[in-house]
Amino acid sequence: MGRAVQRRFVGLTAAVAALGMTVTLSGCGSDTGDGDVTLRLVAADYGTGAENSSQKYWDDVAGKFENANPGIDVEVSVYSWKDVDRKVAEMVKAGNAPDIAQIGAYADYAEAGKLYAADDMIAIRTASNFLPSLTDAGEADGSLYGLPFVASTRLLFYNKGLFDKAGLGAPQTWDDIQSNAAALKQRGVTYPFALPLGQEESQAETLMWMLSGGGGYTDEVGNYAIDSPANVAAFQWLKNNLVGKGLTGPVAPGKLDRAKAFDAFTKGEVGMLNGHPTLMQEAEKKGVEVGMVPLPGIEGPTKGSMGVADWMMGFKQNGHRVEIGKFLDFAYTDDNVLAFADQYDLLPVTSSASLAMEADNKHESLHEFLSALPNSQLYPFGKTSWAQVSETIKEKIGSAVEPGGNPESVLVDIGSQARQAESAGRGSS
């Protein structure tokens, strides 16, 4: 079926989907790969408006794929990050799953048996090209279900102009952060150290501080360890040495969202914060010269950075295993991976594309983030309980550093709820 013919089916597909029914187009779909097939792809929008919408990227990839693969058409739907996970969940619940989804979480669908394993879809050369640190996070029950799509890492950002005026060097340790923040406060900097522990994305800020203190969300065998001594010590330090000494600015960390902190950094109001590549570009556009170092730790730079990845997955419902695999093999070619990473200042998830980016001076500003990726620590995406635990962290972690707050009791509470959620998930599987 050509693109023109395929477009005539879109309205029918949407109408039937609205009734919570599946639609089978004539001659479309089987596990054998025979006959004409329309693949439905749902993806997240990384753009900030119509001009740089991810719809343009996916339409371009789909068009090139269709030209190279007669008989397979690709119908693309792109939704904002606020909506895309919910949209896919609604489609799956209605029995109208897409063939391919590029979203924020895969584990629930893998647990429910709704996804193809990577070995059943993609070529060995594609699977073996993913960075190992990312594929580890995409596995459930020993098989890869969440294919990493795009990644980023976090570094500590500092405002070079403010640091130069205060005669400060880049921080290497927690003590450096405290002393630098104190000096910046004396010079009237609004947020000497911006600490966004509000509900927008505080699970990220939390993990960065846990890692810099030698902890993390899980232990060496993958069990939740949110209330470990190392994690408690990290938040006790934050409470006593940054928040308690008035070094985190006019907004309480528990009320400060990441977007507000990032916006303040681009306005020159922040001395230091933990940031990602997109913030670097935004700040420099507004004339803020950005310094970047690995996350400072107790005695020196943290060995592992926090990494973030989003996920691609293939749904079994429509039986398009072969066609899904062909499309994913195409989507993960270096040209396509690099084009997306380049457009949004993000990091490629494959070894070959990473090497190409590292060798290209055009991407020099991303090289430090890129070098941090292989040793990065990601959220425990493979746990079906993670989405619930993440929400608990976002809701409660800010109270750990409040005046009169008790970091240990807050982390014990979150840790207890995490273990209960994990047990409940195992019990229902």
Tab-separated table of C-alpha atoms in Angstrom:
chain	number	residue	atom	x	y	z
A	1	MET	CA	0.000	0.000	0.000
A	2	GLY	CA	1.488	3.400	-1.010
A	3	ARG	CA	1.456	6.504	1.154
A	4	ALA	CA	-1.514	8.023	-0.642
A	5	VAL	CA	-3.595	4.894	-0.105
A	6	GLN	CA	-2.400	4.587	3.473
A	7	ARG	CA	-3.513	8.137	4.296
A	8	ARG	CA	-7.104	7.239	3.332
A	9	PHE	CA	-7.121	4.637	6.106
A	10	VAL	CA	-5.993	7.024	8.844
A	11	GLY	CA	-9.458	8.428	9.464
A	12	LEU	CA	-10.956	4.943	9.576
A	13	THR	CA	-8.274	3.775	12.001
A	14	ALA	CA	-8.882	6.741	14.307
A	15	ALA	CA	-12.651	6.255	14.209
A	16	VAL	CA	-12.459	2.587	15.058
A	17	ALA	CA	-9.856	3.286	17.766
A	18	ALA	CA	-12.270	5.744	19.357
A	19	LEU	CA	-14.715	2.853	19.781
A	20	GLY	CA	-12.025	0.860	21.564
A	21	MET	CA	-11.795	-1.656	18.720
A	22	THR	CA	-8.918	-2.918	16.647
A	23	VAL	CA	-8.751	-2.471	12.902
A	24	THR	CA	-7.209	-4.860	10.398
A	25	LEU	CA	-6.477	-3.403	7.007
A	26	SER	CA	-6.946	-5.754	4.108
A	27	GLY	CA	-3.830	-7.774	3.492
A	28	CYS	CA	-2.001	-6.105	6.379
A	29	GLY	CA	0.045	-7.871	8.956
A	30	SER	CA	1.368	-11.202	10.082
A	31	ASP	CA	4.358	-12.501	11.977
A	32	THR	CA	5.698	-13.876	8.704
A	33	GLY	CA	6.172	-10.473	7.090
A	34	ASP	CA	4.058	-11.346	4.039
A	35	GLY	CA	1.692	-8.835	2.413
A	36	ASP	CA	1.265	-5.074	2.686
A	37	VAL	CA	1.424	-3.669	6.212
A	38	THR	CA	0.808	-0.320	7.876
A	39	LEU	CA	2.873	0.199	11.016
A	40	ARG	CA	1.538	2.661	13.581
A	41	LEU	CA	4.268	4.555	15.416
A	42	VAL	CA	3.550	6.722	18.466
A	43	ALA	CA	6.428	8.944	19.583
A	44	ALA	CA	7.191	11.707	22.068
A	45	ASP	CA	7.777	15.288	20.995
A	46	TYR	CA	11.177	16.654	22.026
A	47	GLY	CA	10.588	19.984	20.320
A	48	THR	CA	9.498	23.271	21.826
A	49	GLY	CA	7.019	24.189	19.085
A	50	ALA	CA	5.873	23.509	15.531
A	51	GLU	CA	9.208	24.616	14.094
A	52	ASN	CA	11.265	21.841	15.731
A	53	SER	CA	8.531	19.271	16.391
A	54	SER	CA	9.651	15.641	16.348
A	55	GLN	CA	6.821	15.009	13.869
A	56	LYS	CA	9.113	16.397	11.156
A	57	TYR	CA	11.912	14.015	12.103
A	58	TRP	CA	9.695	10.936	12.158
A	59	ASP	CA	7.900	11.858	8.923
A	60	ASP	CA	11.310	12.112	7.247
A	61	VAL	CA	12.486	8.751	8.641
A	62	ALA	CA	9.168	7.099	7.722
A	63	GLY	CA	9.303	8.453	4.163
A	64	LYS	CA	12.840	7.193	3.579
A	65	PHE	CA	11.974	3.814	5.096
A	66	GLU	CA	8.875	3.426	2.904
A	67	ASN	CA	10.891	4.209	-0.230
A	68	ALA	CA	13.352	1.474	0.695
A	69	ASN	CA	10.687	-1.026	1.804
A	70	PRO	CA	7.763	-1.213	-0.645
A	71	GLY	CA	4.728	-2.791	0.994
A	72	ILE	CA	5.377	-1.332	4.452
A	73	ASP	CA	3.875	2.053	5.330
A	74	VAL	CA	4.380	3.960	8.561
A	75	GLU	CA	1.690	6.085	10.185
A	76	VAL	CA	3.247	8.522	12.671
A	77	SER	CA	1.554	10.156	15.672
A	78	VAL	CA	3.599	12.482	17.893
A	79	TYR	CA	2.369	13.697	21.288
A	80	SER	CA	3.839	15.971	23.934
A	81	TRP	CA	5.756	14.391	26.818
A	82	LYS	CA	2.888	15.376	29.120
A	83	ASP	CA	0.502	13.191	27.101
A	84	VAL	CA	2.387	10.472	25.248
A	85	ASP	CA	2.690	7.824	27.974
A	86	ARG	CA	-0.995	8.217	28.856
A	87	LYS	CA	-2.018	8.056	25.172
A	88	VAL	CA	-0.182	4.769	24.660
A	89	ALA	CA	-1.615	3.349	27.902
A	90	GLU	CA	-5.127	4.233	26.702
A	91	MET	CA	-4.518	2.620	23.306
A	92	VAL	CA	-3.246	-0.575	24.910
A	93	LYS	CA	-6.147	-0.687	27.376
A	94	ALA	CA	-8.620	-0.256	24.498
A	95	GLY	CA	-7.070	-3.183	22.618
A	96	ASN	CA	-5.679	-0.832	19.999
A	97	ALA	CA	-1.940	-0.879	20.756
A	98	PRO	CA	0.443	0.841	18.339
A	99	ASP	CA	3.028	-1.326	16.636
A	100	ILE	CA	5.892	0.826	17.885
A	101	ALA	CA	6.013	3.280	20.778
A	102	GLN	CA	8.799	5.665	21.735
A	103	ILE	CA	7.944	6.719	25.290
A	104	GLY	CA	9.281	6.977	28.845
A	105	ALA	CA	8.675	3.487	30.300
A	106	TYR	CA	8.383	-0.085	29.064
A	107	ALA	CA	8.415	-2.379	32.118
A	108	ASP	CA	4.650	-2.638	32.695
A	109	TYR	CA	4.064	-3.692	29.093
A	110	ALA	CA	6.929	-6.201	29.192
A	111	GLU	CA	5.602	-7.683	32.458
A	112	ALA	CA	2.169	-8.080	30.879
A	113	GLY	CA	3.634	-9.974	27.913
A	114	LYS	CA	2.637	-7.308	25.390
A	115	LEU	CA	6.071	-6.582	23.897
A	116	TYR	CA	8.403	-8.402	21.557
A	117	ALA	CA	11.861	-9.052	22.970
A	118	ALA	CA	14.669	-7.422	20.995
A	119	ASP	CA	15.948	-10.828	19.871
A	120	ASP	CA	12.605	-11.451	18.149
A	121	MET	CA	12.618	-8.150	16.229
A	122	ILE	CA	15.921	-6.545	15.410
A	123	ALA	CA	19.111	-7.698	13.741
A	124	ILE	CA	22.033	-8.815	15.890
A	125	ARG	CA	24.115	-5.916	14.564
A	126	THR	CA	21.490	-3.461	15.847
A	127	ALA	CA	21.140	-5.064	19.272
A	128	SER	CA	24.888	-5.405	19.808
A	129	ASN	CA	25.466	-1.733	18.939
A	130	PHE	CA	23.592	-0.313	21.931
A	131	LEU	CA	25.710	1.036	24.782
A	132	PRO	CA	25.803	-1.645	27.515
A	133	SER	CA	24.926	0.744	30.341
A	134	LEU	CA	21.681	1.533	28.535
A	135	THR	CA	20.698	-1.988	27.563
A	136	ASP	CA	21.111	-3.084	31.178
A	137	ALA	CA	18.363	-0.618	32.071
A	138	GLY	CA	16.178	-1.872	29.201
A	139	GLU	CA	16.059	-5.472	30.392
A	140	ALA	CA	13.250	-7.251	32.212
A	141	ASP	CA	13.582	-10.881	33.314
A	142	GLY	CA	16.868	-11.186	31.446
A	143	SER	CA	15.590	-10.048	28.024
A	144	LEU	CA	15.828	-6.670	26.313
A	145	TYR	CA	12.363	-5.162	25.817
A	146	GLY	CA	13.069	-1.444	26.099
A	147	LEU	CA	15.406	-0.365	23.313
A	148	PRO	CA	17.220	2.807	24.382
A	149	PHE	CA	16.260	5.629	22.046
A	150	VAL	CA	18.108	8.749	23.145
A	151	ALA	CA	20.103	9.618	26.249
A	152	SER	CA	21.605	12.415	28.266
A	153	THR	CA	23.874	12.682	31.265
A	154	ARG	CA	24.178	15.254	34.024
A	155	LEU	CA	27.107	17.437	35.008
A	156	LEU	CA	27.456	20.206	37.547
A	157	PHE	CA	27.062	23.572	35.809
A	158	TYR	CA	28.482	26.809	37.123
A	159	ASN	CA	28.239	30.389	35.894
A	160	LYS	CA	31.791	31.249	34.804
A	161	GLY	CA	31.164	34.982	34.957
A	162	LEU	CA	29.981	34.863	38.567
A	163	PHE	CA	32.826	32.523	39.526
A	164	ASP	CA	35.467	34.724	37.888
A	165	LYS	CA	34.193	37.838	39.645
A	166	ALA	CA	34.347	36.020	42.980
A	167	GLY	CA	37.776	34.515	42.239
A	168	LEU	CA	36.461	30.957	42.552
A	169	GLY	CA	37.660	27.705	40.986
A	170	ALA	CA	35.466	24.901	39.706
A	171	PRO	CA	34.128	22.727	42.566
A	172	GLN	CA	35.502	19.213	42.968
A	173	THR	CA	34.046	18.214	46.359
A	174	TRP	CA	30.985	18.879	48.512
A	175	ASP	CA	33.109	21.189	50.668
A	176	ASP	CA	33.990	23.184	47.539
A	177	ILE	CA	30.297	23.528	46.731
A	178	GLN	CA	29.588	24.872	50.212
A	179	SER	CA	32.483	27.345	50.289
A	180	ASN	CA	31.807	28.564	46.749
A	181	ALA	CA	28.102	28.973	47.483
A	182	ALA	CA	28.907	30.965	50.625
A	183	ALA	CA	31.170	33.291	48.628
A	184	LEU	CA	28.500	33.756	45.962
A	185	LYS	CA	25.877	34.539	48.588
A	186	GLN	CA	28.123	37.262	50.016
A	187	ARG	CA	28.233	38.810	46.547
A	188	GLY	CA	24.421	38.871	46.314
A	189	VAL	CA	23.843	35.929	43.946
A	190	THR	CA	20.154	34.988	44.157
A	191	TYR	CA	20.632	31.208	44.030
A	192	PRO	CA	24.206	30.333	45.067
A	193	PHE	CA	23.289	26.663	44.548
A	194	ALA	CA	19.900	25.909	42.980
A	195	LEU	CA	18.509	22.672	44.445
A	196	PRO	CA	15.265	21.731	42.628
A	197	LEU	CA	13.556	19.155	44.833
A	198	GLY	CA	10.068	20.206	43.750
A	199	GLN	CA	7.700	17.757	42.109
A	200	GLU	CA	8.652	18.355	38.474
A	201	GLU	CA	11.722	16.105	38.306
A	202	SER	CA	13.138	15.772	41.792
A	203	GLN	CA	13.748	12.046	41.296
A	204	ALA	CA	16.660	13.135	39.066
A	205	GLU	CA	18.166	15.640	41.491
A	206	THR	CA	17.780	13.047	44.255
A	207	LEU	CA	19.665	10.364	42.342
A	208	MET	CA	22.510	12.746	41.511
A	209	TRP	CA	23.116	13.528	45.173
A	210	MET	CA	22.818	9.867	46.140
A	211	LEU	CA	25.409	8.896	43.522
A	212	SER	CA	27.787	11.659	44.586
A	213	GLY	CA	27.613	10.297	48.140
A	214	GLY	CA	28.372	6.714	47.072
A	215	GLY	CA	24.756	5.520	47.148
A	216	GLY	CA	21.886	5.182	44.703
A	217	TYR	CA	18.328	3.955	44.392
A	218	THR	CA	19.290	0.273	44.379
A	219	ASP	CA	22.006	-1.933	45.830
A	220	GLU	CA	24.459	-4.142	43.952
A	221	VAL	CA	21.862	-6.884	43.374
A	222	GLY	CA	19.119	-4.502	42.238
A	223	ASN	CA	17.024	-4.221	45.410
A	224	TYR	CA	15.767	-0.816	46.511
A	225	ALA	CA	18.198	0.852	48.937
A	226	ILE	CA	16.719	4.342	49.109
A	227	ASP	CA	17.245	4.581	52.887
A	228	SER	CA	20.847	3.327	52.856
A	229	PRO	CA	23.341	5.025	55.220
A	230	ALA	CA	25.109	6.682	52.267
A	231	ASN	CA	21.853	8.202	50.985
A	232	VAL	CA	20.830	9.388	54.440
A	233	ALA	CA	24.250	10.998	54.905
A	234	ALA	CA	23.960	12.815	51.563
A	235	PHE	CA	20.642	14.413	52.465
A	236	GLN	CA	21.790	15.186	55.981
A	237	TRP	CA	24.720	17.070	54.427
A	238	LEU	CA	22.403	18.974	52.078
A	239	LYS	CA	20.117	19.950	54.946
A	240	ASN	CA	22.922	21.081	57.258
A	241	ASN	CA	25.439	22.584	54.856
A	242	LEU	CA	23.483	24.079	51.967
A	243	VAL	CA	19.812	24.540	52.854
A	244	GLY	CA	20.394	25.210	56.553
A	245	LYS	CA	23.003	27.861	55.783
A	246	GLY	CA	20.744	29.735	53.354
A	247	LEU	CA	22.797	28.849	50.268
A	248	THR	CA	19.986	27.505	48.048
A	249	GLY	CA	18.140	30.716	47.275
A	250	PRO	CA	14.789	32.320	48.083
A	251	VAL	CA	12.587	29.341	47.123
A	252	ALA	CA	12.559	26.287	49.398
A	253	PRO	CA	14.066	23.306	47.518
A	254	GLY	CA	10.841	21.332	47.978
A	255	LYS	CA	8.980	24.115	46.143
A	256	LEU	CA	11.588	24.710	43.430
A	257	ASP	CA	10.881	22.950	40.135
A	258	ARG	CA	13.639	22.168	37.655
A	259	ALA	CA	12.181	24.453	34.972
A	260	LYS	CA	12.273	27.468	37.336
A	261	ALA	CA	15.840	26.656	38.398
A	262	PHE	CA	16.988	26.262	34.787
A	263	ASP	CA	15.265	29.499	33.781
A	264	ALA	CA	17.004	31.335	36.633
A	265	PHE	CA	20.358	29.922	35.474
A	266	THR	CA	19.843	31.252	31.945
A	267	LYS	CA	19.138	34.686	33.492
A	268	GLY	CA	22.439	34.680	35.375
A	269	GLU	CA	20.784	34.316	38.801
A	270	VAL	CA	22.283	30.920	39.707
A	271	GLY	CA	25.859	30.157	40.697
A	272	MET	CA	25.716	26.346	40.448
A	273	LEU	CA	23.230	23.585	39.661
A	274	ASN	CA	23.084	20.108	38.155
A	275	GLY	CA	22.283	20.390	34.453
A	276	HIS	CA	21.967	18.615	31.119
A	277	PRO	CA	23.015	19.429	27.515
A	278	THR	CA	19.898	21.352	26.505
A	279	LEU	CA	20.377	23.803	29.393
A	280	MET	CA	23.937	24.451	28.247
A	281	GLN	CA	22.702	25.576	24.833
A	282	GLU	CA	19.887	27.711	26.265
A	283	ALA	CA	22.182	29.463	28.748
A	284	GLU	CA	24.832	30.281	26.171
A	285	LYS	CA	22.194	31.681	23.803
A	286	LYS	CA	21.401	34.193	26.547
A	287	GLY	CA	25.012	35.135	27.148
A	288	VAL	CA	25.750	32.985	30.208
A	289	GLU	CA	29.174	31.363	29.943
A	290	VAL	CA	28.822	27.859	31.336
A	291	GLY	CA	31.463	25.857	33.171
A	292	MET	CA	30.894	22.104	33.556
A	293	VAL	CA	32.504	19.499	35.810
A	294	PRO	CA	31.595	15.959	36.890
A	295	LEU	CA	29.333	15.869	39.930
A	296	PRO	CA	31.484	16.731	42.958
A	297	GLY	CA	31.585	14.039	45.632
A	298	ILE	CA	32.664	13.791	49.249
A	299	GLU	CA	36.394	13.596	48.482
A	300	GLY	CA	36.525	14.348	44.754
A	301	PRO	CA	34.598	14.061	41.490
A	302	THR	CA	31.931	11.342	41.376
A	303	LYS	CA	33.054	8.338	39.333
A	304	GLY	CA	29.624	7.664	37.818
A	305	SER	CA	27.189	10.243	36.451
A	306	MET	CA	23.423	10.060	36.351
A	307	GLY	CA	22.125	9.051	32.944
A	308	VAL	CA	18.651	9.372	31.484
A	309	ALA	CA	17.256	7.367	28.589
A	310	ASP	CA	13.935	7.065	26.803
A	311	TRP	CA	12.661	3.872	25.263
A	312	MET	CA	11.491	2.312	22.024
A	313	MET	CA	9.364	-0.850	22.054
A	314	GLY	CA	7.471	-3.130	19.693
A	315	PHE	CA	3.967	-4.336	20.603
A	316	LYS	CA	2.821	-7.857	19.736
A	317	GLN	CA	-0.879	-7.160	19.265
A	318	ASN	CA	-0.963	-6.648	15.501
A	319	GLY	CA	1.526	-9.412	14.710
A	320	HIS	CA	3.896	-7.175	12.745
A	321	ARG	CA	7.080	-8.585	14.238
A	322	VAL	CA	9.103	-8.724	11.013
A	323	GLU	CA	8.040	-5.288	9.790
A	324	ILE	CA	8.665	-3.691	13.187
A	325	GLY	CA	12.151	-5.159	13.170
A	326	LYS	CA	12.888	-3.806	9.706
A	327	PHE	CA	11.773	-0.325	10.725
A	328	LEU	CA	13.779	-0.351	13.957
A	329	ASP	CA	16.907	-1.574	12.175
A	330	PHE	CA	16.495	1.388	9.827
A	331	ALA	CA	15.724	3.891	12.599
A	332	TYR	CA	18.911	2.926	14.463
A	333	THR	CA	21.292	3.539	11.558
A	334	ASP	CA	23.958	6.121	12.399
A	335	ASP	CA	22.508	8.796	10.105
A	336	ASN	CA	19.127	8.682	11.818
A	337	VAL	CA	20.468	8.405	15.363
A	338	LEU	CA	22.863	11.318	14.872
A	339	ALA	CA	20.256	13.490	13.154
A	340	PHE	CA	17.944	13.246	16.161
A	341	ALA	CA	20.695	13.743	18.731
A	342	ASP	CA	22.017	16.735	16.800
A	343	GLN	CA	18.618	18.403	16.527
A	344	TYR	CA	17.918	18.269	20.261
A	345	ASP	CA	21.437	18.413	21.767
A	346	LEU	CA	21.100	14.890	23.157
A	347	LEU	CA	23.341	11.834	23.120
A	348	PRO	CA	23.209	8.838	20.770
A	349	VAL	CA	22.549	5.434	22.297
A	350	THR	CA	24.684	3.317	19.962
A	351	SER	CA	28.422	2.736	20.057
A	352	SER	CA	28.998	3.592	16.400
A	353	ALA	CA	27.047	6.868	16.536
A	354	SER	CA	28.755	7.799	19.807
A	355	LEU	CA	32.173	7.301	18.195
A	356	ALA	CA	31.092	9.424	15.232
A	357	MET	CA	29.914	12.225	17.537
A	358	GLU	CA	33.130	12.026	19.540
A	359	ALA	CA	35.189	12.425	16.373
A	360	ASP	CA	33.182	15.412	15.110
A	361	ASN	CA	34.304	18.840	16.369
A	362	LYS	CA	30.838	20.159	15.581
A	363	HIS	CA	29.686	18.286	18.696
A	364	GLU	CA	32.569	19.386	20.917
A	365	SER	CA	30.195	20.950	23.447
A	366	LEU	CA	28.607	17.525	24.016
A	367	HIS	CA	31.846	15.544	24.340
A	368	GLU	CA	32.007	15.842	28.127
A	369	PHE	CA	28.440	14.559	28.465
A	370	LEU	CA	29.236	11.796	25.996
A	371	SER	CA	32.276	10.623	27.939
A	372	ALA	CA	30.119	10.344	31.078
A	373	LEU	CA	27.510	8.115	29.436
A	374	PRO	CA	29.230	4.682	29.498
A	375	ASN	CA	29.635	4.869	33.301
A	376	SER	CA	26.287	6.499	33.977
A	377	GLN	CA	23.685	5.184	36.397
A	378	LEU	CA	20.071	5.161	35.236
A	379	TYR	CA	16.803	4.885	37.079
A	380	PRO	CA	15.709	1.271	37.777
A	381	PHE	CA	13.524	1.284	34.650
A	382	GLY	CA	13.189	-2.498	34.603
A	383	LYS	CA	11.108	-2.469	37.793
A	384	THR	CA	7.363	-2.276	37.223
A	385	SER	CA	7.195	-0.447	40.566
A	386	TRP	CA	9.503	2.364	39.428
A	387	ALA	CA	6.791	4.698	38.118
A	388	GLN	CA	5.000	4.558	41.483
A	389	VAL	CA	8.229	4.917	43.471
A	390	SER	CA	9.288	7.882	41.352
A	391	GLU	CA	6.028	9.656	42.172
A	392	THR	CA	6.564	9.000	45.889
A	393	ILE	CA	10.054	10.509	45.697
A	394	LYS	CA	8.757	13.593	43.883
A	395	GLU	CA	6.054	14.063	46.491
A	396	LYS	CA	8.178	13.624	49.621
A	397	ILE	CA	11.891	14.228	49.082
A	398	GLY	CA	11.717	18.001	49.493
A	399	SER	CA	10.636	17.589	53.113
A	400	ALA	CA	13.943	15.829	53.905
A	401	VAL	CA	15.834	19.121	53.780
A	402	GLU	CA	13.228	21.431	55.327
A	403	PRO	CA	14.038	23.233	58.586
A	404	GLY	CA	13.105	20.757	61.279
A	405	GLY	CA	12.951	17.950	58.727
A	406	ASN	CA	14.519	14.556	59.342
A	407	PRO	CA	16.312	13.150	56.263
A	408	GLU	CA	16.539	9.656	57.729
A	409	SER	CA	12.837	9.347	58.540
A	410	VAL	CA	11.842	10.691	55.100
A	411	LEU	CA	14.136	8.261	53.274
A	412	VAL	CA	13.016	5.352	55.469
A	413	ASP	CA	9.404	6.206	54.622
A	414	ILE	CA	10.112	6.376	50.879
A	415	GLY	CA	12.212	3.198	51.042
A	416	SER	CA	9.475	1.313	52.854
A	417	GLN	CA	6.893	2.333	50.274
A	418	ALA	CA	9.276	1.344	47.468
A	419	ARG	CA	9.744	-2.143	48.869
A	420	GLN	CA	5.990	-2.538	49.343
A	421	ALA	CA	5.367	-1.459	45.734
A	422	GLU	CA	7.991	-3.919	44.499
A	423	SER	CA	6.471	-6.780	46.529
A	424	ALA	CA	2.982	-5.938	45.266
A	425	GLY	CA	4.242	-5.966	41.686
A	426	ARG	CA	5.866	-9.389	42.114
A	427	GLY	CA	2.750	-10.716	43.783
A	428	SER	CA	0.512	-9.729	40.868
A	429	SER	CA	2.766	-11.100	38.131
